[in-house]
């Protein structure tokens, strides 16, 4: 990949290396929490999934829980998921967070350095 990009851009390439992308960042004392205003978002109807989509979803969840890239939420909510077909016939996983975003407290603080 270094040969493809001009040397002036080499310092931007780190996130694109698979080995580095698969490493989980170190745990911090200040992990991100979503604070809700008042109550949980209304329960929405979950989109029906095909067998292939269900299998893909189960694999995604178990793999990412195992790697600690995702964690169970507290309080637990359920948000609809759906898939787009990729050009290679695989599936791209998407979550519809609109209802959760509507009741999320908007914390507008600058991020620590």
Short mmCIF file of N, CA and C in Angstrom, two decimals:
data_model
loop_
_atom_site.label_atom_id
_atom_site.label_comp_id
_atom_site.label_asym_id
_atom_site.label_seq_id
_atom_site.Cartn_x
_atom_site.Cartn_y
_atom_site.Cartn_z
N UNK A 1 0.83 -1.19 0.00
CA UNK A 1 0.00 0.00 0.00
C UNK A 1 0.88 1.25 0.00
N UNK A 2 2.06 1.16 0.58
CA UNK A 2 2.95 2.32 0.66
C UNK A 2 3.36 2.78 -0.74
N UNK A 3 3.45 1.85 -1.69
CA UNK A 3 3.87 2.21 -3.04
C UNK A 3 2.78 2.97 -3.79
N UNK A 4 1.53 2.72 -3.44
CA UNK A 4 0.40 3.32 -4.15
C UNK A 4 0.22 4.79 -3.78
N UNK A 5 0.46 5.12 -2.52
CA UNK A 5 0.21 6.48 -2.03
C UNK A 5 1.51 7.29 -1.97
N UNK A 6 1.43 8.58 -2.27
CA UNK A 6 2.62 9.44 -2.15
C UNK A 6 3.13 9.45 -0.71
N UNK A 7 4.42 9.62 -0.54
CA UNK A 7 5.03 9.56 0.79
C UNK A 7 4.46 10.60 1.75
N UNK A 8 3.95 11.71 1.24
CA UNK A 8 3.37 12.74 2.11
C UNK A 8 2.14 12.23 2.86
N UNK A 9 1.51 11.16 2.37
CA UNK A 9 0.29 10.63 2.98
C UNK A 9 0.52 9.34 3.77
N UNK A 10 1.75 8.87 3.87
CA UNK A 10 2.01 7.60 4.54
C UNK A 10 1.58 7.60 6.01
N UNK A 11 1.65 8.75 6.68
CA UNK A 11 1.27 8.77 8.10
C UNK A 11 -0.25 8.62 8.30
N UNK A 12 -1.04 8.67 7.23
CA UNK A 12 -2.49 8.46 7.32
C UNK A 12 -2.88 7.00 7.08
N UNK A 13 -1.95 6.15 6.75
CA UNK A 13 -2.27 4.78 6.34
C UNK A 13 -2.48 3.81 7.49
N UNK A 14 -2.03 4.10 8.69
CA UNK A 14 -2.13 3.16 9.81
C UNK A 14 -3.51 2.51 9.97
N UNK A 15 -4.61 3.25 9.94
CA UNK A 15 -5.91 2.61 10.15
C UNK A 15 -6.28 1.58 9.09
N UNK A 16 -5.59 1.59 7.96
CA UNK A 16 -5.95 0.70 6.87
C UNK A 16 -5.22 -0.64 6.92
N UNK A 17 -4.30 -0.80 7.84
CA UNK A 17 -3.61 -2.07 7.97
C UNK A 17 -4.45 -3.01 8.83
N UNK A 18 -4.76 -4.18 8.28
CA UNK A 18 -5.68 -5.11 8.92
C UNK A 18 -5.23 -5.51 10.33
N UNK A 19 -3.96 -5.77 10.52
CA UNK A 19 -3.46 -6.19 11.83
C UNK A 19 -3.73 -5.11 12.87
N UNK A 20 -3.49 -3.86 12.53
CA UNK A 20 -3.73 -2.77 13.47
C UNK A 20 -5.22 -2.53 13.67
N UNK A 21 -6.01 -2.72 12.63
CA UNK A 21 -7.45 -2.49 12.73
C UNK A 21 -8.13 -3.54 13.61
N UNK A 22 -7.56 -4.73 13.71
CA UNK A 22 -8.17 -5.79 14.51
C UNK A 22 -7.80 -5.71 15.99
N UNK A 23 -6.89 -4.81 16.34
CA UNK A 23 -6.53 -4.65 17.75
C UNK A 23 -7.53 -3.74 18.43
N UNK A 24 -7.98 -4.15 19.59
CA UNK A 24 -8.91 -3.34 20.36
C UNK A 24 -8.11 -2.27 21.10
N UNK A 25 -8.59 -1.03 21.13
CA UNK A 25 -7.87 0.00 21.88
C UNK A 25 -7.87 -0.34 23.37
N UNK A 26 -6.89 0.17 24.11
CA UNK A 26 -6.83 -0.15 25.54
C UNK A 26 -8.04 0.41 26.29
N UNK A 27 -8.42 -0.27 27.37
CA UNK A 27 -9.54 0.17 28.20
C UNK A 27 -9.18 1.48 28.88
N UNK A 28 -10.12 2.40 28.93
CA UNK A 28 -9.92 3.68 29.60
C UNK A 28 -10.91 3.80 30.75
N UNK A 29 -10.57 4.60 31.73
CA UNK A 29 -11.48 4.80 32.86
C UNK A 29 -12.71 5.59 32.44
N UNK A 30 -12.65 6.25 31.32
CA UNK A 30 -13.77 7.07 30.86
C UNK A 30 -14.32 6.50 29.56
N UNK A 31 -15.00 5.36 29.63
CA UNK A 31 -15.62 4.78 28.45
C UNK A 31 -16.89 5.54 28.12
N UNK A 32 -17.31 5.46 26.87
CA UNK A 32 -18.49 6.18 26.41
C UNK A 32 -19.77 5.53 26.93
N UNK A 33 -20.65 6.33 27.49
CA UNK A 33 -21.95 5.87 27.95
C UNK A 33 -23.01 6.74 27.29
N UNK A 34 -24.12 6.14 26.93
CA UNK A 34 -25.23 6.88 26.34
C UNK A 34 -26.23 7.16 27.45
N UNK A 35 -26.47 8.43 27.72
CA UNK A 35 -27.44 8.81 28.75
C UNK A 35 -28.75 9.16 28.06
N UNK A 36 -29.85 8.60 28.59
CA UNK A 36 -31.16 8.84 27.99
C UNK A 36 -31.91 9.91 28.76
N UNK A 37 -32.67 10.70 28.04
CA UNK A 37 -33.50 11.73 28.66
C UNK A 37 -34.84 11.12 29.04
N UNK A 38 -35.03 10.84 30.31
CA UNK A 38 -36.31 10.36 30.78
C UNK A 38 -36.48 8.86 30.72
N UNK A 39 -36.72 8.31 29.56
CA UNK A 39 -37.07 6.89 29.49
C UNK A 39 -36.37 6.22 28.33
N UNK A 40 -36.61 4.94 28.24
CA UNK A 40 -36.07 4.18 27.11
C UNK A 40 -36.80 4.57 25.84
N UNK A 41 -36.17 4.38 24.70
CA UNK A 41 -36.87 4.66 23.45
C UNK A 41 -38.03 3.69 23.28
N UNK A 42 -39.07 4.09 22.56
CA UNK A 42 -40.19 3.18 22.36
C UNK A 42 -39.74 1.92 21.64
N UNK A 43 -40.36 0.81 22.01
CA UNK A 43 -40.02 -0.46 21.37
C UNK A 43 -40.56 -0.44 19.94
N UNK A 44 -39.69 -0.76 19.02
CA UNK A 44 -40.07 -0.76 17.61
C UNK A 44 -40.16 -2.18 17.10
N UNK A 45 -40.90 -2.33 16.06
CA UNK A 45 -41.01 -3.64 15.41
C UNK A 45 -39.66 -3.98 14.80
N UNK A 46 -39.21 -5.18 15.04
CA UNK A 46 -37.94 -5.63 14.48
C UNK A 46 -38.20 -6.11 13.06
N UNK A 47 -37.32 -5.71 12.13
CA UNK A 47 -37.47 -6.13 10.74
C UNK A 47 -37.26 -7.64 10.64
N UNK A 48 -38.06 -8.30 9.82
CA UNK A 48 -37.86 -9.74 9.64
C UNK A 48 -36.60 -9.95 8.80
N UNK A 49 -35.86 -11.00 9.14
CA UNK A 49 -34.59 -11.29 8.47
C UNK A 49 -34.66 -12.64 7.80
N UNK A 50 -33.95 -12.77 6.69
CA UNK A 50 -33.84 -14.06 6.03
C UNK A 50 -32.91 -14.95 6.85
N UNK A 51 -32.83 -16.23 6.51
CA UNK A 51 -31.93 -17.14 7.22
C UNK A 51 -30.48 -16.67 7.10
N UNK A 52 -30.09 -16.24 5.90
CA UNK A 52 -28.73 -15.75 5.69
C UNK A 52 -28.46 -14.52 6.54
N UNK A 53 -29.42 -13.61 6.61
CA UNK A 53 -29.27 -12.40 7.42
C UNK A 53 -29.19 -12.73 8.91
N UNK A 54 -30.03 -13.66 9.36
CA UNK A 54 -30.00 -14.07 10.78
C UNK A 54 -28.66 -14.69 11.14
N UNK A 55 -28.15 -15.56 10.26
CA UNK A 55 -26.85 -16.19 10.51
C UNK A 55 -25.73 -15.15 10.53
N UNK A 56 -25.79 -14.19 9.61
CA UNK A 56 -24.78 -13.13 9.55
C UNK A 56 -24.84 -12.29 10.81
N UNK A 57 -26.04 -11.97 11.27
CA UNK A 57 -26.21 -11.16 12.49
C UNK A 57 -25.67 -11.90 13.71
N UNK A 58 -26.02 -13.18 13.86
CA UNK A 58 -25.52 -13.96 15.00
C UNK A 58 -23.99 -14.03 14.99
N UNK A 59 -23.42 -14.26 13.81
CA UNK A 59 -21.96 -14.34 13.69
C UNK A 59 -21.31 -13.00 14.04
N UNK A 60 -21.90 -11.90 13.56
CA UNK A 60 -21.37 -10.57 13.85
C UNK A 60 -21.39 -10.29 15.35
N UNK A 61 -22.52 -10.57 15.98
CA UNK A 61 -22.65 -10.30 17.42
C UNK A 61 -21.69 -11.15 18.23
N UNK A 62 -21.64 -12.46 17.97
CA UNK A 62 -20.77 -13.32 18.78
C UNK A 62 -19.30 -12.99 18.56
N UNK A 63 -18.90 -12.72 17.33
CA UNK A 63 -17.50 -12.38 17.05
C UNK A 63 -17.10 -11.06 17.73
N UNK A 64 -17.96 -10.06 17.65
CA UNK A 64 -17.63 -8.75 18.21
C UNK A 64 -17.76 -8.71 19.73
N UNK A 65 -18.64 -9.51 20.31
CA UNK A 65 -18.68 -9.64 21.78
C UNK A 65 -17.41 -10.32 22.28
N UNK A 66 -17.00 -11.37 21.57
CA UNK A 66 -15.80 -12.11 21.96
C UNK A 66 -14.55 -11.21 21.92
N UNK A 67 -14.46 -10.36 20.91
CA UNK A 67 -13.31 -9.46 20.77
C UNK A 67 -13.46 -8.20 21.63
N UNK A 68 -14.62 -8.03 22.28
CA UNK A 68 -14.94 -6.84 23.09
C UNK A 68 -15.00 -5.57 22.26
N UNK A 69 -15.30 -5.70 20.96
CA UNK A 69 -15.53 -4.53 20.13
C UNK A 69 -16.91 -3.95 20.41
N UNK A 70 -17.83 -4.79 20.88
CA UNK A 70 -19.15 -4.35 21.32
C UNK A 70 -19.38 -4.92 22.72
N UNK A 71 -20.24 -4.27 23.48
CA UNK A 71 -20.57 -4.72 24.83
C UNK A 71 -22.08 -4.68 24.99
N UNK A 72 -22.64 -5.52 25.86
CA UNK A 72 -24.08 -5.44 26.11
C UNK A 72 -24.43 -4.06 26.66
N UNK A 73 -25.55 -3.52 26.25
CA UNK A 73 -25.93 -2.19 26.72
C UNK A 73 -26.71 -2.30 28.02
N UNK A 74 -26.67 -1.23 28.78
CA UNK A 74 -27.41 -1.18 30.03
C UNK A 74 -28.00 0.21 30.17
N UNK A 75 -29.29 0.38 30.21
CA UNK A 75 -30.31 -0.66 30.09
C UNK A 75 -30.38 -1.16 28.66
N UNK A 76 -30.78 -2.40 28.52
CA UNK A 76 -30.81 -2.97 27.17
C UNK A 76 -31.98 -2.38 26.38
N UNK A 77 -31.70 -2.07 25.16
CA UNK A 77 -32.72 -1.61 24.23
C UNK A 77 -32.64 -2.51 23.02
N UNK A 78 -33.64 -2.45 22.20
CA UNK A 78 -33.52 -3.21 20.96
C UNK A 78 -33.83 -2.26 19.82
N UNK A 79 -32.94 -2.26 18.87
CA UNK A 79 -33.07 -1.39 17.72
C UNK A 79 -33.09 -2.25 16.47
N UNK A 80 -33.91 -1.86 15.50
CA UNK A 80 -34.01 -2.67 14.28
C UNK A 80 -32.69 -2.71 13.51
N UNK A 81 -32.40 -3.87 12.95
CA UNK A 81 -31.24 -4.02 12.08
C UNK A 81 -31.72 -4.47 10.71
N UNK A 82 -30.94 -4.14 9.71
CA UNK A 82 -31.23 -4.60 8.36
C UNK A 82 -29.92 -4.72 7.61
N UNK A 83 -29.97 -5.27 6.42
CA UNK A 83 -28.77 -5.54 5.65
C UNK A 83 -28.90 -4.98 4.24
N UNK A 84 -27.76 -4.57 3.69
CA UNK A 84 -27.65 -4.22 2.27
C UNK A 84 -26.77 -5.28 1.63
N UNK A 85 -27.09 -5.63 0.41
CA UNK A 85 -26.22 -6.55 -0.33
C UNK A 85 -24.99 -5.81 -0.81
N UNK A 86 -23.82 -6.41 -0.61
CA UNK A 86 -22.57 -5.86 -1.12
C UNK A 86 -22.38 -6.32 -2.56
N UNK A 87 -21.45 -5.68 -3.26
CA UNK A 87 -21.17 -6.07 -4.64
C UNK A 87 -20.66 -7.50 -4.73
N UNK A 88 -19.96 -7.97 -3.69
CA UNK A 88 -19.43 -9.34 -3.69
C UNK A 88 -20.46 -10.35 -3.19
N UNK A 89 -21.72 -9.95 -3.11
CA UNK A 89 -22.85 -10.79 -2.67
C UNK A 89 -22.87 -11.02 -1.16
N UNK A 90 -21.96 -10.41 -0.42
CA UNK A 90 -22.00 -10.47 1.03
C UNK A 90 -23.07 -9.51 1.55
N UNK A 91 -23.17 -9.40 2.86
CA UNK A 91 -24.16 -8.53 3.47
C UNK A 91 -23.49 -7.45 4.30
N UNK A 92 -23.99 -6.23 4.21
CA UNK A 92 -23.52 -5.11 5.02
C UNK A 92 -24.55 -4.85 6.11
N UNK A 93 -24.13 -4.92 7.35
CA UNK A 93 -24.97 -4.81 8.54
C UNK A 93 -25.23 -3.35 8.89
N UNK A 94 -26.49 -2.98 9.13
CA UNK A 94 -26.86 -1.61 9.50
C UNK A 94 -27.83 -1.65 10.69
N UNK A 95 -27.72 -0.65 11.57
CA UNK A 95 -28.62 -0.53 12.72
C UNK A 95 -29.37 0.78 12.59
N UNK A 96 -30.68 0.75 12.82
CA UNK A 96 -31.52 1.95 12.75
C UNK A 96 -31.60 2.57 14.15
N UNK A 97 -30.75 3.55 14.42
CA UNK A 97 -30.66 4.18 15.73
C UNK A 97 -31.52 5.43 15.87
N UNK A 98 -32.42 5.71 14.96
CA UNK A 98 -33.16 6.97 15.00
C UNK A 98 -33.94 7.16 16.30
N UNK A 99 -34.64 6.15 16.78
CA UNK A 99 -35.41 6.30 18.04
C UNK A 99 -34.49 6.48 19.24
N UNK A 100 -33.39 5.74 19.28
CA UNK A 100 -32.43 5.90 20.37
C UNK A 100 -31.82 7.30 20.35
N UNK A 101 -31.46 7.78 19.18
CA UNK A 101 -30.89 9.13 19.06
C UNK A 101 -31.89 10.20 19.51
N UNK A 102 -33.17 9.96 19.30
CA UNK A 102 -34.19 10.95 19.67
C UNK A 102 -34.28 11.15 21.18
N UNK A 103 -33.95 10.13 21.99
CA UNK A 103 -34.05 10.25 23.45
C UNK A 103 -32.69 10.31 24.15
N UNK A 104 -31.62 10.40 23.37
CA UNK A 104 -30.28 10.48 23.94
C UNK A 104 -29.99 11.90 24.40
N UNK A 105 -29.48 12.03 25.62
CA UNK A 105 -29.09 13.35 26.14
C UNK A 105 -27.90 13.84 25.31
N UNK A 106 -28.01 15.05 24.83
CA UNK A 106 -26.97 15.63 23.99
C UNK A 106 -25.90 16.26 24.87
N UNK A 107 -24.84 15.52 25.14
CA UNK A 107 -23.71 16.04 25.91
C UNK A 107 -22.76 16.73 24.95
N UNK A 108 -22.64 18.02 25.09
CA UNK A 108 -21.82 18.79 24.16
C UNK A 108 -20.58 19.31 24.88
N UNK A 109 -19.65 18.40 25.07
CA UNK A 109 -18.39 18.74 25.72
C UNK A 109 -17.27 18.50 24.75
N UNK A 110 -16.20 19.23 24.90
CA UNK A 110 -15.04 18.97 24.07
C UNK A 110 -14.38 17.69 24.55
N UNK A 111 -13.83 16.95 23.63
CA UNK A 111 -13.17 15.69 23.96
C UNK A 111 -11.81 15.98 24.58
N UNK A 112 -11.40 15.18 25.56
CA UNK A 112 -10.08 15.38 26.15
C UNK A 112 -9.00 15.07 25.12
N UNK A 113 -7.84 15.69 25.24
CA UNK A 113 -6.76 15.45 24.26
C UNK A 113 -6.21 14.06 24.35
#
